[in-house]
mmCIF file of C-alpha atoms in Angstrom:
data_model
loop_
_atom_site.group_PDB
_atom_site.id
_atom_site.type_symbol
_atom_site.label_atom_id
_atom_site.label_comp_id
_atom_site.label_asym_id
_atom_site.label_seq_id
_atom_site.Cartn_x
_atom_site.Cartn_y
_atom_site.Cartn_z
ATOM 1 C CA UNK A 1 12.842 131.599 184.275
ATOM 2 C CA UNK A 2 13.229 128.069 182.738
ATOM 3 C CA UNK A 3 15.004 125.848 185.083
ATOM 4 C CA UNK A 4 16.727 124.223 182.403
ATOM 5 C CA UNK A 5 18.035 127.021 180.608
ATOM 6 C CA UNK A 6 19.009 128.869 184.401
ATOM 7 C CA UNK A 7 21.235 125.457 184.859
ATOM 8 C CA UNK A 8 22.620 126.115 181.634
ATOM 9 C CA UNK A 9 23.925 129.430 182.336
ATOM 10 C CA UNK A 10 25.086 128.911 185.124
ATOM 11 C CA UNK A 11 26.934 126.126 184.371
ATOM 12 C CA UNK A 12 29.034 128.453 181.685
ATOM 13 C CA UNK A 13 29.490 130.855 184.282
ATOM 14 C CA UNK A 14 31.069 128.329 187.005
ATOM 15 C CA UNK A 15 33.690 127.272 184.295
ATOM 16 C CA UNK A 16 34.524 130.828 183.984
ATOM 17 C CA UNK A 17 34.951 131.249 187.566
ATOM 18 C CA UNK A 18 37.127 128.297 187.593
ATOM 19 C CA UNK A 19 38.676 130.035 185.096
ATOM 20 C CA UNK A 20 39.385 132.717 186.681
ATOM 21 C CA UNK A 21 43.499 133.252 186.525
ATOM 22 C CA UNK A 22 45.137 132.381 190.033
ATOM 23 C CA UNK A 23 48.490 133.997 188.689
ATOM 24 C CA UNK A 24 49.050 137.207 186.938
ATOM 25 C CA UNK A 25 50.069 136.546 183.502
ATOM 26 C CA UNK A 26 53.606 137.780 183.869
ATOM 27 C CA UNK A 27 53.988 134.926 187.062
ATOM 28 C CA UNK A 28 52.748 131.778 184.803
ATOM 29 C CA UNK A 29 54.665 130.122 182.495
ATOM 30 C CA UNK A 30 54.249 129.569 178.850
ATOM 31 C CA UNK A 31 52.540 126.438 178.815
ATOM 32 C CA UNK A 32 50.064 127.647 181.897
ATOM 33 C CA UNK A 33 49.661 130.600 179.398
ATOM 34 C CA UNK A 34 48.500 128.585 176.700
ATOM 35 C CA UNK A 35 46.257 126.127 178.870
ATOM 36 C CA UNK A 36 44.472 129.255 179.799
ATOM 37 C CA UNK A 37 44.057 130.408 176.073
ATOM 38 C CA UNK A 38 42.613 126.964 175.166
ATOM 39 C CA UNK A 39 40.163 126.701 178.272
ATOM 40 C CA UNK A 40 38.984 130.330 177.305
ATOM 41 C CA UNK A 41 38.222 129.666 173.987
ATOM 42 C CA UNK A 42 36.514 126.743 174.796
ATOM 43 C CA UNK A 43 34.294 128.543 177.469
ATOM 44 C CA UNK A 44 33.778 131.309 174.624
ATOM 45 C CA UNK A 45 32.291 128.478 172.434
ATOM 46 C CA UNK A 46 30.113 127.717 174.893
ATOM 47 C CA UNK A 47 28.795 131.081 175.982
ATOM 48 C CA UNK A 48 28.005 131.255 171.963
ATOM 49 C CA UNK A 49 25.900 128.369 171.985
ATOM 50 C CA UNK A 50 24.071 129.201 175.173
ATOM 51 C CA UNK A 51 23.243 132.627 173.373
ATOM 52 C CA UNK A 52 22.521 130.601 170.010
ATOM 53 C CA UNK A 53 20.174 128.614 172.071
ATOM 54 C CA UNK A 54 18.315 131.490 173.804
ATOM 55 C CA UNK A 55 18.135 133.557 170.622
ATOM 56 C CA UNK A 56 16.528 130.392 168.467
ATOM 57 C CA UNK A 57 13.646 129.916 170.998
ATOM 58 C CA UNK A 58 13.159 133.735 171.429
ATOM 59 C CA UNK A 59 12.642 133.794 167.433
ATOM 60 C CA UNK A 60 9.881 130.655 167.821
ATOM 61 C CA UNK A 61 8.286 133.097 170.057
ATOM 62 C CA UNK A 62 8.383 136.553 168.240
ATOM 63 C CA UNK A 63 9.671 136.602 164.947
ATOM 64 C CA UNK A 64 13.314 137.516 163.535
ATOM 65 C CA UNK A 65 12.834 140.972 163.642
ATOM 66 C CA UNK A 66 12.302 141.344 167.283
ATOM 67 C CA UNK A 67 15.372 139.109 167.991
ATOM 68 C CA UNK A 68 17.280 141.157 165.353
ATOM 69 C CA UNK A 69 16.572 144.293 167.503
ATOM 70 C CA UNK A 70 17.229 142.276 170.730
ATOM 71 C CA UNK A 71 21.042 141.525 169.456
ATOM 72 C CA UNK A 72 21.654 145.133 168.287
ATOM 73 C CA UNK A 73 20.537 147.319 171.106
ATOM 74 C CA UNK A 74 21.233 144.492 174.089
ATOM 75 C CA UNK A 75 24.097 143.006 172.436
ATOM 76 C CA UNK A 76 25.494 146.348 170.853
ATOM 77 C CA UNK A 77 25.778 144.030 167.506
ATOM 78 C CA UNK A 78 25.925 145.214 164.093
ATOM 79 C CA UNK A 79 22.600 144.801 161.750
ATOM 80 C CA UNK A 80 24.499 141.936 159.426
ATOM 81 C CA UNK A 81 25.767 140.240 162.856
ATOM 82 C CA UNK A 82 22.646 140.432 164.097
ATOM 83 C CA UNK A 83 20.641 138.659 161.251
ATOM 84 C CA UNK A 84 23.357 136.125 160.781
ATOM 85 C CA UNK A 85 23.265 135.072 164.304
ATOM 86 C CA UNK A 86 19.582 134.563 164.064
ATOM 87 C CA UNK A 87 19.772 132.255 160.842
ATOM 88 C CA UNK A 88 22.414 130.471 162.289
ATOM 89 C CA UNK A 89 20.605 129.728 165.634
ATOM 90 C CA UNK A 90 17.420 128.773 163.704
ATOM 91 C CA UNK A 91 18.940 126.596 161.268
ATOM 92 C CA UNK A 92 21.158 124.756 164.159
ATOM 93 C CA UNK A 93 18.110 122.726 164.222
ATOM 94 C CA UNK A 94 18.755 120.377 161.388
ATOM 95 C CA UNK A 95 22.242 119.770 162.367
ATOM 96 C CA UNK A 96 22.124 117.961 165.645
ATOM 97 C CA UNK A 97 25.601 116.780 165.848
ATOM 98 C CA UNK A 98 27.225 120.238 165.540
ATOM 99 C CA UNK A 99 24.423 121.483 167.950
ATOM 100 C CA UNK A 100 25.939 119.344 170.412
ATOM 101 C CA UNK A 101 29.401 119.784 169.562
ATOM 102 C CA UNK A 102 28.710 123.251 170.075
ATOM 103 C CA UNK A 103 27.036 123.279 173.274
ATOM 104 C CA UNK A 104 30.148 121.290 174.556
ATOM 105 C CA UNK A 105 32.534 123.683 173.375
ATOM 106 C CA UNK A 106 34.238 121.664 170.955
ATOM 107 C CA UNK A 107 33.316 123.814 167.714
ATOM 108 C CA UNK A 108 33.661 127.505 167.640
ATOM 109 C CA UNK A 109 30.997 129.879 166.626
ATOM 110 C CA UNK A 110 32.183 130.346 163.124
ATOM 111 C CA UNK A 111 32.605 126.914 161.919
ATOM 112 C CA UNK A 112 28.979 126.227 163.228
ATOM 113 C CA UNK A 113 27.868 129.149 160.832
ATOM 114 C CA UNK A 114 30.617 127.739 157.793
ATOM 115 C CA UNK A 115 28.513 124.829 158.709
ATOM 116 C CA UNK A 116 24.841 125.714 158.389
ATOM 117 C CA UNK A 117 25.651 127.954 155.858
ATOM 118 C CA UNK A 118 26.588 125.047 153.629
ATOM 119 C CA UNK A 119 23.329 122.761 154.865
ATOM 120 C CA UNK A 120 21.410 125.403 153.343
ATOM 121 C CA UNK A 121 23.409 125.695 150.111
ATOM 122 C CA UNK A 122 22.672 121.741 150.083
ATOM 123 C CA UNK A 123 22.528 118.220 151.920
ATOM 124 C CA UNK A 124 25.778 117.714 153.588
ATOM 125 C CA UNK A 125 27.186 114.793 155.480
ATOM 126 C CA UNK A 126 27.345 116.268 158.724
ATOM 127 C CA UNK A 127 29.438 113.464 160.134
ATOM 128 C CA UNK A 128 32.264 113.762 158.045
ATOM 129 C CA UNK A 129 32.882 117.091 158.719
ATOM 130 C CA UNK A 130 32.619 117.343 162.788
ATOM 131 C CA UNK A 131 35.937 116.138 163.306
ATOM 132 C CA UNK A 132 37.454 118.639 161.338
ATOM 133 C CA UNK A 133 35.044 120.945 162.389
ATOM 134 C CA UNK A 134 36.756 120.761 165.671
ATOM 135 C CA UNK A 135 40.030 120.720 164.834
ATOM 136 C CA UNK A 136 40.521 123.229 161.802
ATOM 137 C CA UNK A 137 40.860 127.355 161.919
ATOM 138 C CA UNK A 138 37.484 128.610 160.075
ATOM 139 C CA UNK A 139 39.423 129.659 156.640
ATOM 140 C CA UNK A 140 40.417 126.170 156.997
ATOM 141 C CA UNK A 141 37.507 124.275 157.343
ATOM 142 C CA UNK A 142 35.585 126.727 154.972
ATOM 143 C CA UNK A 143 38.031 125.115 152.224
ATOM 144 C CA UNK A 144 37.571 121.776 153.548
ATOM 145 C CA UNK A 145 33.456 122.183 153.663
ATOM 146 C CA UNK A 146 33.994 123.638 150.175
ATOM 147 C CA UNK A 147 35.580 120.159 148.819
ATOM 148 C CA UNK A 148 33.212 118.368 150.310
ATOM 149 C CA UNK A 149 30.462 120.400 148.557
ATOM 150 C CA UNK A 150 32.316 119.740 145.472
ATOM 151 C CA UNK A 151 32.329 115.854 146.180
ATOM 152 C CA UNK A 152 28.808 115.569 146.722
ATOM 153 C CA UNK A 153 27.603 117.956 143.840
ATOM 154 C CA UNK A 154 25.872 115.744 141.113
ATOM 155 C CA UNK A 155 26.863 118.308 138.828
ATOM 156 C CA UNK A 156 30.480 118.394 139.376
ATOM 157 C CA UNK A 157 29.584 122.006 141.046
ATOM 158 C CA UNK A 158 28.603 123.298 137.651
ATOM 159 C CA UNK A 159 25.397 124.935 139.485
ATOM 160 C CA UNK A 160 27.110 126.099 142.514
ATOM 161 C CA UNK A 161 29.447 128.147 140.258
ATOM 162 C CA UNK A 162 26.228 129.369 138.250
ATOM 163 C CA UNK A 163 24.615 130.322 141.345
ATOM 164 C CA UNK A 164 27.892 132.324 142.811
ATOM 165 C CA UNK A 165 28.134 134.032 139.594
ATOM 166 C CA UNK A 166 24.622 135.243 139.931
ATOM 167 C CA UNK A 167 25.526 136.780 142.660
ATOM 168 C CA UNK A 168 28.160 138.673 141.287
ATOM 169 C CA UNK A 169 27.965 142.302 142.420
ATOM 170 C CA UNK A 170 29.818 145.749 142.311
ATOM 171 C CA UNK A 171 29.592 149.539 143.590
ATOM 172 C CA UNK A 172 31.211 152.502 143.113
ATOM 173 C CA UNK A 173 30.270 155.025 145.940
ATOM 174 C CA UNK A 174 32.105 158.459 147.486
ATOM 175 C CA UNK A 175 32.494 158.282 150.984
ATOM 176 C CA UNK A 176 30.308 161.477 152.414
ATOM 177 C CA UNK A 177 32.743 162.326 155.544
ATOM 178 C CA UNK A 178 35.671 162.649 153.786
ATOM 179 C CA UNK A 179 34.880 162.173 149.720
ATOM 180 C CA UNK A 180 37.172 159.226 149.357
ATOM 181 C CA UNK A 181 36.053 156.974 146.356
ATOM 182 C CA UNK A 182 34.566 153.271 147.829
ATOM 183 C CA UNK A 183 35.164 150.311 145.908
ATOM 184 C CA UNK A 184 33.253 146.880 146.543
ATOM 185 C CA UNK A 185 32.643 144.114 144.704
ATOM 186 C CA UNK A 186 31.912 139.989 144.744
ATOM 187 C CA UNK A 187 32.712 137.794 142.539
ATOM 188 C CA UNK A 188 32.468 134.072 141.546
ATOM 189 C CA UNK A 189 36.007 131.804 143.117
ATOM 190 C CA UNK A 190 37.257 131.561 139.119
ATOM 191 C CA UNK A 191 36.583 135.644 138.392
ATOM 192 C CA UNK A 192 37.733 136.485 142.064
ATOM 193 C CA UNK A 193 41.291 134.621 141.515
ATOM 194 C CA UNK A 194 41.690 136.073 138.110
ATOM 195 C CA UNK A 195 41.447 139.550 139.716
ATOM 196 C CA UNK A 196 43.407 138.736 142.614
ATOM 197 C CA UNK A 197 46.113 137.685 140.102
ATOM 198 C CA UNK A 198 46.273 140.563 138.260
ATOM 199 C CA UNK A 199 46.274 142.826 141.359
ATOM 200 C CA UNK A 200 48.776 140.502 143.302
ATOM 201 C CA UNK A 201 51.362 140.461 140.212
ATOM 202 C CA UNK A 202 51.040 144.640 139.503
ATOM 203 C CA UNK A 203 51.584 145.034 143.581
ATOM 204 C CA UNK A 204 54.695 142.950 143.464
ATOM 205 C CA UNK A 205 55.590 145.231 140.147
ATOM 206 C CA UNK A 206 55.147 148.048 142.386
ATOM 207 C CA UNK A 207 56.898 146.876 145.511
ATOM 208 C CA UNK A 208 60.043 146.574 143.136
ATOM 209 C CA UNK A 209 60.008 150.403 142.038
ATOM 210 C CA UNK A 210 59.708 151.690 145.703
ATOM 211 C CA UNK A 211 62.317 152.969 147.911
ATOM 212 C CA UNK A 212 62.954 150.381 150.185
ATOM 213 C CA UNK A 213 63.569 153.125 152.982
ATOM 214 C CA UNK A 214 59.668 154.569 152.618
ATOM 215 C CA UNK A 215 57.573 151.885 151.719
ATOM 216 C CA UNK A 216 54.102 152.300 151.177
ATOM 217 C CA UNK A 217 51.402 150.041 153.379
ATOM 218 C CA UNK A 218 50.255 146.405 151.787
ATOM 219 C CA UNK A 219 46.495 148.364 151.892
ATOM 220 C CA UNK A 220 48.295 151.569 149.773
ATOM 221 C CA UNK A 221 49.979 149.230 147.530
ATOM 222 C CA UNK A 222 46.855 147.413 146.544
ATOM 223 C CA UNK A 223 44.916 150.763 146.260
ATOM 224 C CA UNK A 224 48.091 151.864 143.634
ATOM 225 C CA UNK A 225 47.825 148.104 141.972
ATOM 226 C CA UNK A 226 43.640 148.445 141.076
ATOM 227 C CA UNK A 227 44.231 152.285 139.958
ATOM 228 C CA UNK A 228 46.752 150.966 137.864
ATOM 229 C CA UNK A 229 45.106 148.297 136.272
ATOM 230 C CA UNK A 230 42.306 150.357 135.669
ATOM 231 C CA UNK A 231 43.738 153.114 134.132
ATOM 232 C CA UNK A 232 46.893 152.541 132.752
ATOM 233 C CA UNK A 233 47.650 150.180 129.908
ATOM 234 C CA UNK A 234 50.993 148.872 128.869
ATOM 235 C CA UNK A 235 53.334 151.016 126.353
ATOM 236 C CA UNK A 236 52.581 148.572 123.485
ATOM 237 C CA UNK A 237 48.910 148.784 124.386
ATOM 238 C CA UNK A 238 48.430 145.594 125.673
ATOM 239 C CA UNK A 239 47.512 144.436 129.250
ATOM 240 C CA UNK A 240 49.890 143.236 131.749
ATOM 241 C CA UNK A 241 50.748 139.562 131.317
ATOM 242 C CA UNK A 242 49.539 137.780 134.220
ATOM 243 C CA UNK A 243 48.484 134.134 134.205
ATOM 244 C CA UNK A 244 45.813 132.135 136.676
ATOM 245 C CA UNK A 245 47.165 128.952 138.108
ATOM 246 C CA UNK A 246 44.954 126.158 137.688
ATOM 247 C CA UNK A 247 45.851 122.627 139.191
ATOM 248 C CA UNK A 248 44.581 119.258 138.699
ATOM 249 C CA UNK A 249 45.586 115.365 139.434
ATOM 250 C CA UNK A 250 46.725 113.124 136.784
ATOM 251 C CA UNK A 251 45.121 109.704 137.080
ATOM 252 C CA UNK A 252 47.695 107.346 135.553
ATOM 253 C CA UNK A 253 45.775 104.569 135.286
ATOM 254 C CA UNK A 254 42.354 106.100 133.954
ATOM 255 C CA UNK A 255 44.442 108.442 131.847
ATOM 256 C CA UNK A 256 42.650 111.703 132.523
ATOM 257 C CA UNK A 257 42.499 114.659 134.889
ATOM 258 C CA UNK A 258 40.672 114.961 137.934
ATOM 259 C CA UNK A 259 40.392 117.271 141.287
ATOM 260 C CA UNK A 260 40.621 120.406 138.947
ATOM 261 C CA UNK A 261 41.040 123.806 141.499
ATOM 262 C CA UNK A 262 42.323 127.259 141.581
ATOM 263 C CA UNK A 263 45.896 127.853 143.369
ATOM 264 C CA UNK A 264 44.192 128.401 146.899
ATOM 265 C CA UNK A 265 42.680 124.331 146.745
ATOM 266 C CA UNK A 266 38.944 125.974 145.728
ATOM 267 C CA UNK A 267 37.183 123.212 143.226
ATOM 268 C CA UNK A 268 36.144 124.118 140.218
ATOM 269 C CA UNK A 269 33.794 122.005 137.723
ATOM 270 C CA UNK A 270 35.923 119.990 135.328
ATOM 271 C CA UNK A 271 34.175 121.921 131.874
ATOM 272 C CA UNK A 272 35.699 125.411 133.739
ATOM 273 C CA UNK A 273 38.705 123.459 133.841
ATOM 274 C CA UNK A 274 38.740 123.133 130.246
ATOM 275 C CA UNK A 275 37.471 126.444 129.366
ATOM 276 C CA UNK A 276 40.443 127.920 130.928
ATOM 277 C CA UNK A 277 42.821 125.272 129.584
ATOM 278 C CA UNK A 278 42.049 127.230 126.128
ATOM 279 C CA UNK A 279 43.410 130.652 127.896
ATOM 280 C CA UNK A 280 47.242 131.504 127.083
ATOM 281 C CA UNK A 281 46.513 133.362 130.096
ATOM 282 C CA UNK A 282 46.617 130.192 132.521
ATOM 283 C CA UNK A 283 49.248 128.230 133.554
ATOM 284 C CA UNK A 284 48.484 124.680 134.364
ATOM 285 C CA UNK A 285 50.003 122.815 136.652
ATOM 286 C CA UNK A 286 49.840 118.674 136.696
ATOM 287 C CA UNK A 287 50.294 116.711 139.268
ATOM 288 C CA UNK A 288 51.215 112.818 139.237
ATOM 289 C CA UNK A 289 49.513 110.671 142.378
ATOM 290 C CA UNK A 290 52.312 111.193 144.393
ATOM 291 C CA UNK A 291 51.794 115.293 143.870
ATOM 292 C CA UNK A 292 55.259 115.411 142.768
ATOM 293 C CA UNK A 293 55.491 118.403 140.361
ATOM 294 C CA UNK A 294 55.481 117.376 136.630
ATOM 295 C CA UNK A 295 58.008 119.533 134.321
ATOM 296 C CA UNK A 296 57.743 123.053 136.126
ATOM 297 C CA UNK A 297 61.192 124.600 135.123
ATOM 298 C CA UNK A 298 64.961 124.452 135.543
ATOM 299 C CA UNK A 299 67.195 125.503 138.494
ATOM 300 C CA UNK A 300 68.963 129.388 138.512
ATOM 301 C CA UNK A 301 69.370 131.668 141.350
ATOM 302 C CA UNK A 302 65.645 133.258 141.273
ATOM 303 C CA UNK A 303 62.521 130.927 141.079
ATOM 304 C CA UNK A 304 61.430 130.927 137.292
ATOM 305 C CA UNK A 305 57.494 131.553 136.742
ATOM 306 C CA UNK A 306 56.491 127.615 136.341
ATOM 307 C CA UNK A 307 58.760 127.017 139.151
ATOM 308 C CA UNK A 308 57.086 129.484 141.818
ATOM 309 C CA UNK A 309 53.427 127.912 140.456
ATOM 310 C CA UNK A 310 54.397 124.271 141.281
ATOM 311 C CA UNK A 311 55.414 126.325 144.609
ATOM 312 C CA UNK A 312 52.088 127.980 145.046
ATOM 313 C CA UNK A 313 50.261 124.690 144.150
ATOM 314 C CA UNK A 314 52.451 122.460 146.781
ATOM 315 C CA UNK A 315 52.414 124.945 149.705
ATOM 316 C CA UNK A 316 49.104 126.739 148.838
ATOM 317 C CA UNK A 317 50.192 129.634 151.251
ATOM 318 C CA UNK A 318 53.245 130.858 153.414
ATOM 319 C CA UNK A 319 54.216 127.770 155.244
ATOM 320 C CA UNK A 320 54.566 129.797 158.694
ATOM 321 C CA UNK A 321 51.249 131.792 159.029
ATOM 322 C CA UNK A 322 49.301 130.689 156.418
ATOM 323 C CA UNK A 323 49.493 134.078 154.385
ATOM 324 C CA UNK A 324 48.391 133.962 150.778
ATOM 325 C CA UNK A 325 50.708 132.713 148.166
ATOM 326 C CA UNK A 326 50.714 135.674 145.975
ATOM 327 C CA UNK A 327 52.129 137.804 149.513
ATOM 328 C CA UNK A 328 54.886 135.075 149.740
ATOM 329 C CA UNK A 329 58.951 135.099 148.403
ATOM 330 C CA UNK A 330 60.297 131.606 147.198
ATOM 331 C CA UNK A 331 62.950 130.827 149.809
ATOM 332 C CA UNK A 332 66.066 128.765 149.535
ATOM 333 C CA UNK A 333 65.662 126.517 152.123
ATOM 334 C CA UNK A 334 69.510 125.461 151.897
ATOM 335 C CA UNK A 335 70.538 129.483 151.038
ATOM 336 C CA UNK A 336 71.796 130.300 147.846
ATOM 337 C CA UNK A 337 74.894 131.849 148.741
ATOM 338 C CA UNK A 338 75.641 128.509 150.905
ATOM 339 C CA UNK A 339 75.391 126.080 147.990
ATOM 340 C CA UNK A 340 71.504 125.861 147.719
ATOM 341 C CA UNK A 341 70.190 124.891 144.526
ATOM 342 C CA UNK A 342 67.188 126.762 142.661
ATOM 343 C CA UNK A 343 65.059 123.918 142.661
ATOM 344 C CA UNK A 344 61.724 122.962 143.901
ATOM 345 C CA UNK A 345 62.891 120.447 146.807
ATOM 346 C CA UNK A 346 64.679 122.783 148.452
ATOM 347 C CA UNK A 347 62.404 125.748 147.928
ATOM 348 C CA UNK A 348 58.950 127.110 149.944
ATOM 349 C CA UNK A 349 56.881 130.051 150.122
ATOM 350 C CA UNK A 350 57.291 132.465 152.903
ATOM 351 C CA UNK A 351 55.892 135.636 153.517
ATOM 352 C CA UNK A 352 58.084 138.974 154.093
ATOM 353 C CA UNK A 353 57.313 138.700 158.088
ATOM 354 C CA UNK A 354 58.362 134.748 158.238
ATOM 355 C CA UNK A 355 60.797 135.297 155.766
ATOM 356 C CA UNK A 356 62.455 137.780 158.305
ATOM 357 C CA UNK A 357 61.981 135.173 160.828
ATOM 358 C CA UNK A 358 64.220 133.116 159.411
ATOM 359 C CA UNK A 359 67.034 135.173 158.669
ATOM 360 C CA UNK A 360 67.173 137.109 161.065
ATOM 361 C CA UNK A 361 65.958 135.351 164.169
ATOM 362 C CA UNK A 362 66.695 131.666 163.435
ATOM 363 C CA UNK A 363 63.779 130.278 162.607
ATOM 364 C CA UNK A 364 64.000 127.183 160.200
ATOM 365 C CA UNK A 365 62.047 125.422 157.449
ATOM 366 C CA UNK A 366 61.512 121.431 158.579
ATOM 367 C CA UNK A 367 59.171 118.860 156.877
ATOM 368 C CA UNK A 368 56.853 116.462 158.591
ATOM 369 C CA UNK A 369 56.812 112.967 157.134
ATOM 370 C CA UNK A 370 53.874 113.704 154.906
ATOM 371 C CA UNK A 371 56.091 116.086 152.772
ATOM 372 C CA UNK A 372 54.379 119.303 154.348
ATOM 373 C CA UNK A 373 56.789 122.286 155.220
ATOM 374 C CA UNK A 374 56.508 124.402 158.445
ATOM 375 C CA UNK A 375 58.561 127.128 160.675
ATOM 376 C CA UNK A 376 60.463 125.754 163.599
ATOM 377 C CA UNK A 377 61.058 128.063 166.365
ATOM 378 C CA UNK A 378 64.794 128.418 167.473
ATOM 379 C CA UNK A 379 65.635 126.402 170.633
ATOM 380 C CA UNK A 380 66.794 130.134 172.430
ATOM 381 C CA UNK A 381 65.985 133.305 171.564
ATOM 382 C CA UNK A 382 68.085 135.164 169.457
ATOM 383 C CA UNK A 383 70.816 138.032 170.663
ATOM 384 C CA UNK A 384 69.263 140.967 168.991
ATOM 385 C CA UNK A 385 72.918 142.431 168.619
ATOM 386 C CA UNK A 386 73.584 139.142 166.188
ATOM 387 C CA UNK A 387 72.721 139.487 162.967
ATOM 388 C CA UNK A 388 72.470 136.668 160.394
ATOM 389 C CA UNK A 389 74.149 136.924 157.159
ATOM 390 C CA UNK A 390 71.564 137.360 154.557
ATOM 391 C CA UNK A 391 71.611 137.631 151.055
ATOM 392 C CA UNK A 392 72.907 140.193 149.559
ATOM 393 C CA UNK A 393 71.572 141.850 146.213
ATOM 394 C CA UNK A 394 73.190 140.151 143.465
ATOM 395 C CA UNK A 395 74.127 143.462 141.610
ATOM 396 C CA UNK A 396 76.196 143.775 144.884
ATOM 397 C CA UNK A 397 78.193 140.894 144.762
ATOM 398 C CA UNK A 398 81.580 140.610 142.988
#
């Protein structure tokens, strides 16, 4: 066997032995458990890098088809995952700094895959992305890479959007096992955002119609929402009124809009922004240089449509766990019943689970010096017999 490869494998094995727990998890402190998790993740990254190196060498000797077979049979990987691992292993040669970070355990296999994919689509500045690759989760890093690609695109990202649209695809099939109908589709980001906006709005309507004592699952509600949108029209013969949020920054010096993007931060070409602005169903959110929402609603008990749009543009997702904005409610930081006003500075986006954590488990919404909101855990575990005061439905108040 190759001595260098054996030495590399032994290094990973030895690190794994070093991580062998000396205490049962029940006896370890919370900080010890966190250190153990961080260390095992690092070793996991190193093991993935060692496997990727072996895959690349085997591919050079025997071709991708044999390596995919090995990964499926010996590694018990699915066909799609096996093919992806081979592609990443081979293409990683073009990103030496990424490969180095991967072998050190600093970069996860998922972030390596994102970098390789971006490099396949066009030239990226590897050095600019390395720090984010080491520190960001795959979801956040994917968004970072998309913005990086948009900035480096010579045509403002138009060709990328055209390419994405050329790959659109949808399929309706029947599951042979149980006879259920299966929908599958791929869409460009703009079309996808429009579809998600419509589905989320319908899901919200259905949620309000449900009996709180017997709610369906989120997946069932989404299925119902899609069925409603496809098969039913409103009584007036029109379609449901939903609006897509498009965000842009206003440069007061140049007197023009810049950095156009969807509500989740996905960049869009300036030409697409102009086209969408002509659509009455698009809600624009214009930001000043200080990222302060301009003229987006006025105070009332519940957030207005423009106010919610401003919250989505500012927070992008649940400030507690990162759940999509479409799954969130507008939460009063200083509660409404305690005199808290309904304005942008006193509201933030929280999903249902995080909303309950604030109202029932003493979690609080805090703000960083840069203006970002986050959830702070309570200083002690809440007493399960103690239930915080909840906002009662408006119609129940005297």
